[in-house]
Structure formats: structure tokens, C-alpha cells
Tab-separated table of C-alpha atoms and ligand atoms in Angstrom:
chain	number	residue	atom	x	y	z
H	22	MET	CA	-90.873	2.018	-17.674
H	23	LEU	CA	-88.410	3.318	-15.044
H	24	LEU	CA	-85.081	1.829	-14.392
H	25	SER	CA	-84.490	0.889	-10.934
H	26	ASN	CA	-80.913	-0.420	-10.569
H	27	THR	CA	-79.001	2.943	-10.867
H	28	LYS	CA	-80.175	6.657	-10.507
H	29	PRO	CA	-79.627	9.371	-13.283
H	30	ALA	CA	-76.130	10.236	-13.518
H	31	SER	CA	-75.576	13.583	-11.791
H	32	LEU	CA	-73.390	16.417	-13.050
H	33	SER	CA	-72.365	19.275	-11.249
H	34	LYS	CA	-72.636	21.587	-14.268
H	35	ARG	CA	-75.827	22.646	-16.171
H	36	HIS	CA	-74.310	21.919	-19.694
H	37	ILE	CA	-72.092	19.252	-21.204
H	38	LEU	CA	-69.502	21.471	-23.260
H	39	GLY	CA	-66.754	18.978	-23.157
H	40	ILE	CA	-64.944	16.131	-21.323
H	41	GLU	CA	-62.328	18.741	-20.053
H	42	GLY	CA	-62.953	19.703	-16.427
H	43	MET	CA	-65.451	16.764	-15.941
H	44	PRO	CA	-64.686	14.885	-12.750
H	45	VAL	CA	-63.986	11.216	-13.088
H	46	HIS	CA	-66.815	10.127	-10.836
H	47	GLU	CA	-69.201	12.071	-13.075
H	48	MET	CA	-67.849	10.267	-16.175
H	49	MET	CA	-68.142	6.798	-14.477
H	50	GLY	CA	-71.692	7.802	-13.533
H	51	LEU	CA	-72.719	8.584	-16.967
H	52	LEU	CA	-71.345	5.339	-18.258
H	53	ALA	CA	-72.976	3.243	-15.559
H	54	ARG	CA	-76.193	4.729	-16.489
H	55	ALA	CA	-75.659	4.484	-20.244
H	56	SER	CA	-74.794	0.776	-19.693
H	57	GLU	CA	-78.241	0.270	-17.993
H	58	PHE	CA	-80.083	1.869	-20.938
H	59	ALA	CA	-77.767	-0.176	-23.294
H	60	ASP	CA	-79.200	-3.295	-21.391
H	61	HIS	CA	-82.789	-2.428	-22.510
H	62	PRO	CA	-82.515	-1.256	-25.943
H	63	LYS	CA	-86.005	-1.762	-27.021
H	64	GLU	CA	-87.633	-0.110	-24.228
H	65	THR	CA	-89.087	3.573	-24.115
H	66	PHE	CA	-88.571	5.264	-20.716
H	67	HIS	CA	-91.368	7.705	-21.329
H	68	ASP	CA	-91.116	9.604	-17.942
H	69	CYS	CA	-87.973	11.639	-17.415
H	70	LEU	CA	-88.117	14.061	-20.433
H	71	ARG	CA	-91.997	14.202	-20.747
H	72	GLY	CA	-93.033	17.754	-21.575
H	73	ARG	CA	-89.408	18.772	-22.377
H	74	THR	CA	-88.358	20.120	-25.660
H	75	ILE	CA	-85.063	19.433	-27.337
H	76	VAL	CA	-83.760	21.316	-30.296
H	77	ASN	CA	-81.030	19.714	-32.553
H	78	LEU	CA	-79.000	22.821	-34.040
H	79	PHE	CA	-76.509	21.471	-36.425
H	80	TYR	CA	-74.220	23.765	-38.416
H	81	GLU	CA	-72.259	20.952	-39.734
H	82	ASN	CA	-73.508	17.779	-41.499
H	83	SER	CA	-74.233	14.629	-39.449
H	84	THR	CA	-75.933	11.443	-39.688
H	85	ARG	CA	-75.106	9.241	-36.620
H	86	THR	CA	-74.922	11.861	-33.979
H	87	ARG	CA	-78.066	13.963	-34.985
H	88	VAL	CA	-80.159	10.961	-35.324
H	89	SER	CA	-78.801	9.271	-32.197
H	90	PHE	CA	-79.807	12.235	-30.250
H	91	GLU	CA	-83.221	12.157	-31.754
H	92	VAL	CA	-83.874	8.567	-30.847
H	93	ALA	CA	-82.379	9.089	-27.360
H	94	GLY	CA	-84.588	11.996	-26.765
H	95	LYS	CA	-87.743	10.107	-27.945
H	96	ARG	CA	-86.950	7.029	-25.819
H	97	LEU	CA	-87.034	9.384	-22.844
H	98	GLY	CA	-90.227	11.033	-23.823
H	99	ALA	CA	-89.055	14.520	-25.173
H	100	SER	CA	-90.343	16.456	-28.177
H	101	ILE	CA	-87.355	16.938	-30.472
H	102	LEU	CA	-87.208	19.651	-33.308
H	103	ASN	CA	-84.268	19.406	-35.826
H	104	ILE	CA	-82.870	22.711	-37.204
H	105	SER	CA	-81.245	22.196	-40.569
H	106	VAL	CA	-79.087	25.188	-41.112
H	107	ALA	CA	-79.389	24.662	-44.948
H	108	GLY	CA	-83.077	25.670	-44.623
H	109	SER	CA	-82.751	28.325	-41.831
H	110	SER	CA	-82.190	31.922	-41.527
H	111	VAL	CA	-78.498	31.304	-41.019
H	112	LYS	CA	-78.187	31.142	-44.875
H	113	LYS	CA	-79.502	34.726	-44.925
H	114	GLY	CA	-76.692	35.859	-42.833
H	115	GLU	CA	-78.059	35.482	-39.386
H	116	THR	CA	-75.486	35.122	-36.430
H	117	LEU	CA	-75.138	32.159	-34.298
H	118	ILE	CA	-76.125	34.226	-31.147
H	119	ASP	CA	-79.225	35.700	-33.126
H	120	THR	CA	-80.305	32.283	-34.018
H	121	ALA	CA	-79.829	30.792	-30.724
H	122	THR	CA	-81.737	33.826	-28.980
H	123	THR	CA	-84.625	33.532	-31.507
H	124	LEU	CA	-84.776	29.677	-30.646
H	125	ASN	CA	-84.419	30.559	-26.851
H	126	ALA	CA	-87.549	32.798	-27.077
H	127	MET	CA	-89.433	29.511	-27.755
H	128	HIS	CA	-88.257	28.167	-24.501
H	129	PRO	CA	-86.609	24.762	-25.662
H	130	ASP	CA	-85.212	22.813	-22.600
H	131	ILE	CA	-81.930	21.587	-24.253
H	132	LEU	CA	-80.152	22.558	-27.184
H	133	VAL	CA	-77.886	19.976	-28.920
H	134	VAL	CA	-75.427	22.081	-30.825
H	135	ARG	CA	-72.844	21.028	-33.494
H	136	HIS	CA	-70.746	23.894	-35.187
H	137	ASN	CA	-67.528	24.327	-37.029
H	138	ALA	CA	-66.309	26.901	-34.809
H	139	SER	CA	-64.389	25.558	-31.552
H	140	GLY	CA	-66.145	27.089	-28.367
H	141	ALA	CA	-69.526	27.833	-30.210
H	142	PRO	CA	-71.474	25.847	-27.696
H	143	ALA	CA	-69.625	27.429	-24.776
H	144	LEU	CA	-70.455	30.780	-26.273
H	145	LEU	CA	-74.195	29.800	-26.603
H	146	SER	CA	-74.255	28.758	-23.095
H	147	GLN	CA	-73.528	32.390	-21.866
H	148	HIS	CA	-76.324	33.635	-23.857
H	149	ILE	CA	-79.267	31.338	-23.596
H	150	ASP	CA	-81.251	29.846	-20.935
H	151	ALA	CA	-81.519	26.327	-22.394
H	152	ALA	CA	-79.050	23.635	-21.212
H	153	ILE	CA	-76.449	23.072	-23.919
H	154	ILE	CA	-74.964	19.719	-25.086
H	155	ASN	CA	-71.874	20.013	-27.400
H	156	ALA	CA	-72.498	17.608	-30.421
H	157	GLY	CA	-68.945	18.554	-31.845
H	158	ASP	CA	-67.381	21.916	-32.125
H	159	GLY	CA	-64.605	22.530	-34.669
H	160	ARG	CA	-61.383	20.627	-33.616
H	161	HIS	CA	-62.203	21.140	-30.006
H	162	GLU	CA	-64.355	18.335	-28.498
H	163	HIS	CA	-66.955	15.770	-29.050
H	164	PRO	CA	-67.860	14.761	-25.678
H	165	THR	CA	-70.802	12.211	-26.440
H	166	GLN	CA	-68.709	10.454	-28.987
H	167	ALA	CA	-65.947	9.953	-26.353
H	168	LEU	CA	-68.480	8.550	-23.798
H	169	LEU	CA	-70.090	6.247	-26.365
H	170	ASP	CA	-66.504	5.053	-27.303
H	171	ALA	CA	-65.626	4.284	-23.614
H	172	LEU	CA	-68.927	2.693	-23.173
H	173	THR	CA	-68.234	0.297	-26.133
H	174	ILE	CA	-64.879	-0.493	-24.733
H	175	GLN	CA	-65.837	-0.852	-21.231
H	176	ARG	CA	-68.673	-3.225	-22.166
H	177	LYS	CA	-66.334	-5.370	-24.497
H	178	PHE	CA	-63.433	-5.603	-22.020
H	179	GLY	CA	-65.125	-5.116	-18.752
H	180	GLN	CA	-62.842	-2.177	-17.888
H	181	ILE	CA	-60.741	0.569	-19.473
H	182	ALA	CA	-57.897	0.962	-17.150
H	183	GLY	CA	-54.669	-0.857	-18.326
H	184	LEU	CA	-55.990	-1.088	-21.954
H	185	LYS	CA	-53.642	-0.011	-24.631
H	186	ILE	CA	-55.650	2.124	-27.072
H	187	ALA	CA	-54.026	3.496	-30.381
H	188	ILE	CA	-55.941	6.381	-31.891
H	189	CYS	CA	-54.734	6.733	-35.617
H	190	GLY	CA	-55.169	9.205	-38.473
H	191	ASP	CA	-55.785	12.979	-38.614
H	192	ILE	CA	-55.297	13.910	-35.067
H	193	THR	CA	-54.819	17.486	-35.565
H	194	ASN	CA	-58.177	17.946	-36.799
H	195	SER	CA	-60.060	15.605	-34.555
H	196	ARG	CA	-62.346	16.575	-31.736
H	197	VAL	CA	-62.910	12.955	-31.289
H	198	ALA	CA	-59.091	12.397	-30.481
H	199	ARG	CA	-59.130	15.267	-28.051
H	200	SER	CA	-62.327	14.058	-26.168
H	201	ASN	CA	-61.080	10.617	-25.997
H	202	LEU	CA	-57.710	11.548	-24.877
H	203	LEU	CA	-59.313	13.287	-21.936
H	204	LEU	CA	-61.847	10.562	-21.246
H	205	LEU	CA	-60.086	7.333	-21.789
H	206	GLY	CA	-56.775	8.682	-20.348
H	207	SER	CA	-58.820	9.742	-17.094
H	208	LEU	CA	-60.231	6.202	-16.937
H	209	GLY	CA	-56.678	4.689	-16.832
H	210	ALA	CA	-56.111	3.721	-20.466
H	211	GLU	CA	-52.681	3.907	-22.160
H	212	LEU	CA	-53.065	6.027	-24.966
H	213	ARG	CA	-51.191	6.510	-28.264
H	214	PHE	CA	-51.731	8.788	-31.199
H	215	VAL	CA	-50.393	7.468	-34.559
H	216	SER	CA	-50.417	9.922	-37.293
H	217	PRO	CA	-48.210	11.478	-40.087
H	218	SER	CA	-46.142	14.169	-38.638
H	219	THR	CA	-48.093	16.684	-40.481
H	220	LEU	CA	-51.289	15.871	-38.671
H	221	LEU	CA	-49.846	15.500	-35.190
H	222	PRO	CA	-49.629	18.570	-32.958
H	223	SER	CA	-46.512	18.614	-30.891
H	224	ALA	CA	-48.642	19.892	-27.851
H	225	PHE	CA	-49.556	16.256	-27.255
H	226	ASP	CA	-46.010	15.144	-26.460
H	227	ASP	CA	-46.579	17.232	-23.213
H	228	MET	CA	-49.899	15.564	-22.252
H	229	GLY	CA	-48.539	12.176	-21.489
H	230	VAL	CA	-49.589	10.540	-24.963
H	231	ASP	CA	-47.160	8.255	-26.809
H	232	CYS	CA	-46.936	9.682	-30.261
H	233	TYR	CA	-45.890	7.474	-33.377
H	234	THR	CA	-45.547	8.301	-36.949
H	235	ASP	CA	-45.465	4.776	-38.082
H	236	LEU	CA	-48.859	2.742	-38.019
H	237	GLU	CA	-47.644	-0.709	-37.481
H	238	ALA	CA	-45.168	0.465	-34.682
H	239	GLY	CA	-48.049	2.417	-33.082
H	240	ILE	CA	-50.626	-0.268	-32.955
H	241	GLU	CA	-48.168	-2.796	-31.730
H	242	ASN	CA	-49.898	-5.197	-29.060
H	243	CYS	CA	-52.846	-2.535	-28.811
H	244	ASP	CA	-56.247	-3.988	-27.512
H	245	ILE	CA	-58.091	-1.117	-29.481
H	246	VAL	CA	-57.308	0.397	-32.820
H	247	MET	CA	-59.338	3.570	-33.462
H	248	MET	CA	-59.237	4.878	-36.807
H	249	LEU	CA	-60.117	8.389	-37.743
H	250	ARG	CA	-61.191	10.074	-41.028
H	251	LEU	CA	-58.897	12.649	-42.792
H	252	GLN	CA	-61.065	15.736	-42.019
H	253	GLN	CA	-60.453	17.594	-45.249
H	254	GLU	CA	-62.956	20.377	-44.312
H	255	ARG	CA	-60.502	21.427	-41.501
H	256	MET	CA	-57.303	21.150	-43.390
H	257	GLU	CA	-55.289	24.218	-44.357
H	258	GLY	CA	-52.998	23.003	-47.154
H	259	ARG	CA	-51.492	19.739	-48.444
H	260	GLU	CA	-51.012	17.823	-45.158
H	261	VAL	CA	-51.342	14.484	-47.194
H	262	PRO	CA	-49.667	14.158	-50.546
H	263	SER	CA	-52.611	11.746	-51.922
H	264	GLN	CA	-55.310	9.422	-50.416
H	265	HIS	CA	-53.627	6.510	-52.205
H	266	GLU	CA	-50.156	7.275	-50.608
H	267	TYR	CA	-52.054	7.866	-47.303
H	268	PHE	CA	-53.667	4.570	-47.538
H	269	HIS	CA	-50.387	2.866	-48.084
H	270	PHE	CA	-48.782	4.088	-45.091
H	271	PHE	CA	-51.564	4.912	-42.620
H	272	GLY	CA	-54.592	2.855	-43.789
H	273	LEU	CA	-55.589	0.013	-41.679
H	274	ASN	CA	-55.809	-3.437	-43.228
H	275	ALA	CA	-55.947	-7.084	-42.179
H	276	GLU	CA	-52.260	-7.460	-42.537
H	277	LYS	CA	-51.263	-4.521	-40.532
H	278	LEU	CA	-53.880	-5.162	-37.748
H	279	HIS	CA	-51.791	-8.546	-37.009
H	280	ARG	CA	-49.249	-6.109	-35.212
H	281	ALA	CA	-51.980	-5.160	-32.564
H	282	ALA	CA	-52.850	-7.682	-29.652
H	283	PRO	CA	-54.461	-10.984	-30.678
H	284	ASN	CA	-57.848	-10.196	-29.562
H	285	ALA	CA	-57.693	-6.343	-30.687
H	286	PHE	CA	-60.720	-4.697	-31.893
H	287	VAL	CA	-61.104	-1.876	-34.281
H	288	MET	CA	-63.166	1.381	-33.810
H	289	HIS	CA	-64.161	4.328	-36.046
H	290	PRO	CA	-66.467	7.212	-35.134
H	291	GLY	CA	-67.804	7.384	-38.622
H	292	PRO	CA	-68.332	8.529	-41.416
H	293	MET	CA	-65.640	6.155	-42.751
H	294	ASN	CA	-63.698	6.660	-45.985
H	295	ARG	CA	-62.973	3.249	-47.049
H	296	GLY	CA	-59.723	2.604	-48.851
H	297	VAL	CA	-58.375	5.792	-47.218
H	298	GLU	CA	-57.981	5.106	-43.558
H	299	ILE	CA	-59.518	1.785	-43.454
H	300	ASP	CA	-60.028	-1.266	-45.664
H	301	SER	CA	-63.578	-2.596	-46.063
H	302	GLN	CA	-62.390	-6.250	-45.174
H	303	ILE	CA	-61.440	-4.797	-41.692
H	304	ALA	CA	-64.544	-2.398	-41.195
H	305	ASP	CA	-66.895	-5.222	-41.900
H	306	ASP	CA	-65.288	-7.992	-40.089
H	307	LYS	CA	-67.912	-8.702	-37.518
H	308	LEU	CA	-65.332	-10.535	-35.198
H	309	LYS	CA	-62.984	-7.546	-35.212
H	310	SER	CA	-65.064	-4.382	-35.938
H	311	LEU	CA	-66.902	-2.686	-33.133
H	312	ILE	CA	-68.063	0.172	-35.451
H	313	GLN	CA	-71.748	-0.905	-35.479
H	314	THR	CA	-71.715	-1.417	-31.749
H	315	GLN	CA	-70.478	2.064	-31.333
H	316	VAL	CA	-73.382	3.397	-33.295
H	317	GLU	CA	-75.829	1.198	-31.128
H	318	LEU	CA	-74.407	2.398	-27.858
H	319	GLY	CA	-74.461	6.034	-28.941
H	320	VAL	CA	-78.094	6.149	-28.317
H	321	ALA	CA	-77.546	4.864	-24.763
H	322	ALA	CA	-74.848	7.218	-24.045
H	323	ARG	CA	-76.935	10.350	-25.266
H	324	MET	CA	-79.863	9.065	-23.167
H	325	ALA	CA	-77.621	9.254	-20.080
H	326	CYS	CA	-76.452	12.642	-20.975
H	327	LEU	CA	-79.795	14.120	-21.762
H	328	GLU	CA	-81.442	12.451	-18.500
H	329	ALA	CA	-78.388	13.916	-16.460
H	330	VAL	CA	-78.706	17.397	-17.900
H	331	ALA	CA	-82.628	17.247	-17.338
H	332	GLN	CA	-81.902	16.990	-13.675
H	333	HIS	CA	-80.947	20.621	-13.587
H	334	LEU	CA	-83.944	21.826	-15.562
I	23	LIG	N1	-68.145	12.200	-36.829
I	23	LIG	C1	-67.058	12.669	-36.066
I	23	LIG	C2	-67.089	14.116	-35.712
I	23	LIG	O1	-68.075	14.846	-36.112
I	23	LIG	C3	-65.742	12.266	-36.814
I	23	LIG	C4	-65.597	12.704	-38.226
I	23	LIG	O2	-66.461	13.746	-38.642
I	23	LIG	O3	-64.742	12.276	-38.900
I	23	LIG	O4	-66.182	14.632	-35.309
């Protein structure tokens, strides 16, 4: 089946390396197309990636993002290969460029890359022919996560402009926070970062974000409270004294959520650490939590991205 209401989103660049530099009309085009895919969640749209090969190259663990790209690609008719770094020549010391060049020789059309080094997808885009989609690079960006977050908010509230959105937790180490700042900010949201001072880079003060070091003050009257995981794998020292203490001051529970707007919703990119940044009662509250909706809409957001990138192939 082919969708008829909207056209594939069009992108001026061949790769999706980040939200930075993406014009607002391109962001809106991707969201409109993703929303249309989301309206038809059970249908397979065979044609647009038929005969195309997508390689998922993940150097960091992933459940949601990898599977979501796989489902999205299959719904568009592509063949998908998953390269698990644990079982690859990377473990024998092969460099990123050598691995990518090897894969490139097999002529994949799209390479979906997750890497612990910021800038790895951009580096690959200079060395190989396939189109690159960044599936999360170090502390830098996670553009498809931001797109699915924006899609979730837009479909819930009807618009993003004017909403008060608090992104709370380990901001320093979060590529999700960075991509959402760029995307939700460009679409007119009023953003706040809420974090212990040890996990809140001062650079954000200059970027028009209101920064808070007190959770309850930070989420006051917010429409969306987005919680982030403590990303221990990227921490350098003892930024947080203990998880127990962190939950006491920065963990979201039902009582603290009362400070947000009455119809506020809670989001989380996953994986959640229950009892650290979020209480189970809130995470599982079907009236308040959009966490499962985020996962569901992730497929539609990635379909829009894959289809848009395929226009350049
Ligand atoms: N899944 C998100 C990411 O890859 C958030 C996280 O890992 O905490 O950045």
C-alpha cells in the first residue's frame, strides 16, 4: 500500500547525522510523514525500500532503537542486516573505518550507526557510499529519538509550540537531551533542564534553556516531564553520591509530579532504571505515562527517516 495524503519528507542532506543544522521545514516534514505512518500501524508499505539493504551497525547496546529501525525498514520493504559488534571483527581490533569500508564493499544502501564516540557517524559519512543515519553517538546526538519524542508530544497535544517541557536527570551525558533541545526548541517549546549541578553543563545557560537544580521547582507547571537515565557508562567520577540519594532528590514519583501542570505527561527514552530516576507507579501509570507510546511511535518516526534518506539513493 502507498500513502496518498503526504509525500515522503524531503531532506537537503543525504545523511541524518543530527538535528543540528536541519531546517525547521524539514523537521516538520518528517513529523508529518511519521504521523501518517503512525495512523496506519499495521500496514506494510512494500514499495519504497524494496531492493534496498539496510545495515544496523551498533557498537553500543540497544533494544528499542535497533529493533525499531528493523521493523521500520521491513515495513518499507527493505532487507535488514544486524551487525552485532560482540560477534564481529571489531573484537579482533578492527578500526571503525575498516569495518565500515568492509561493509561498504557489499554495497548496503543505508547504514544505521550507534557508537560510543561523538562524531563517529559523521566520520563514516566521509568514507563510505551508503547513506548514514545516526542512531546515537556518544554524548552528541540521537536525532531519531528526538523526532519520536516530538511526534509523541505533537500527537498528544496537537502542537509543540508554547508547551513547557522539563528534561530531567543526567543532562551532561545525554545525547537525547541535546537533540531534544535542538528539535523541541526549534519547534517553539519552552524548555527547561533539571539536574544536579554535577550533571548540568554550564554551556546550556547560553543556549536559552532555563536550568534548575531542584526537581520540584524545575517541573512546576510543565506539560511534559521527560526523565533521563543516569548514564554511568559515560560518567568520569562520582557525579552522584549514591543512587538512593539521587532518587530522593531527583527521582520522579507521584507526589513530586503534582507540581507539574494538572494534565502533565511523563516521558522517558528508555531504558528506565526504576527506583533511580523514576518510580514504577508513575512509569506504569497509563493515564500519565507516554513511555510505551514513545516506543510505538519510534517505528513511524524511523520509517519517515528511512524513506526520506532513500529519496537520495
Ligand atoms: N536510549 C537512549 C540513548 O541511547 C537513552 C539512554 O541510553 O539512556 O541515548
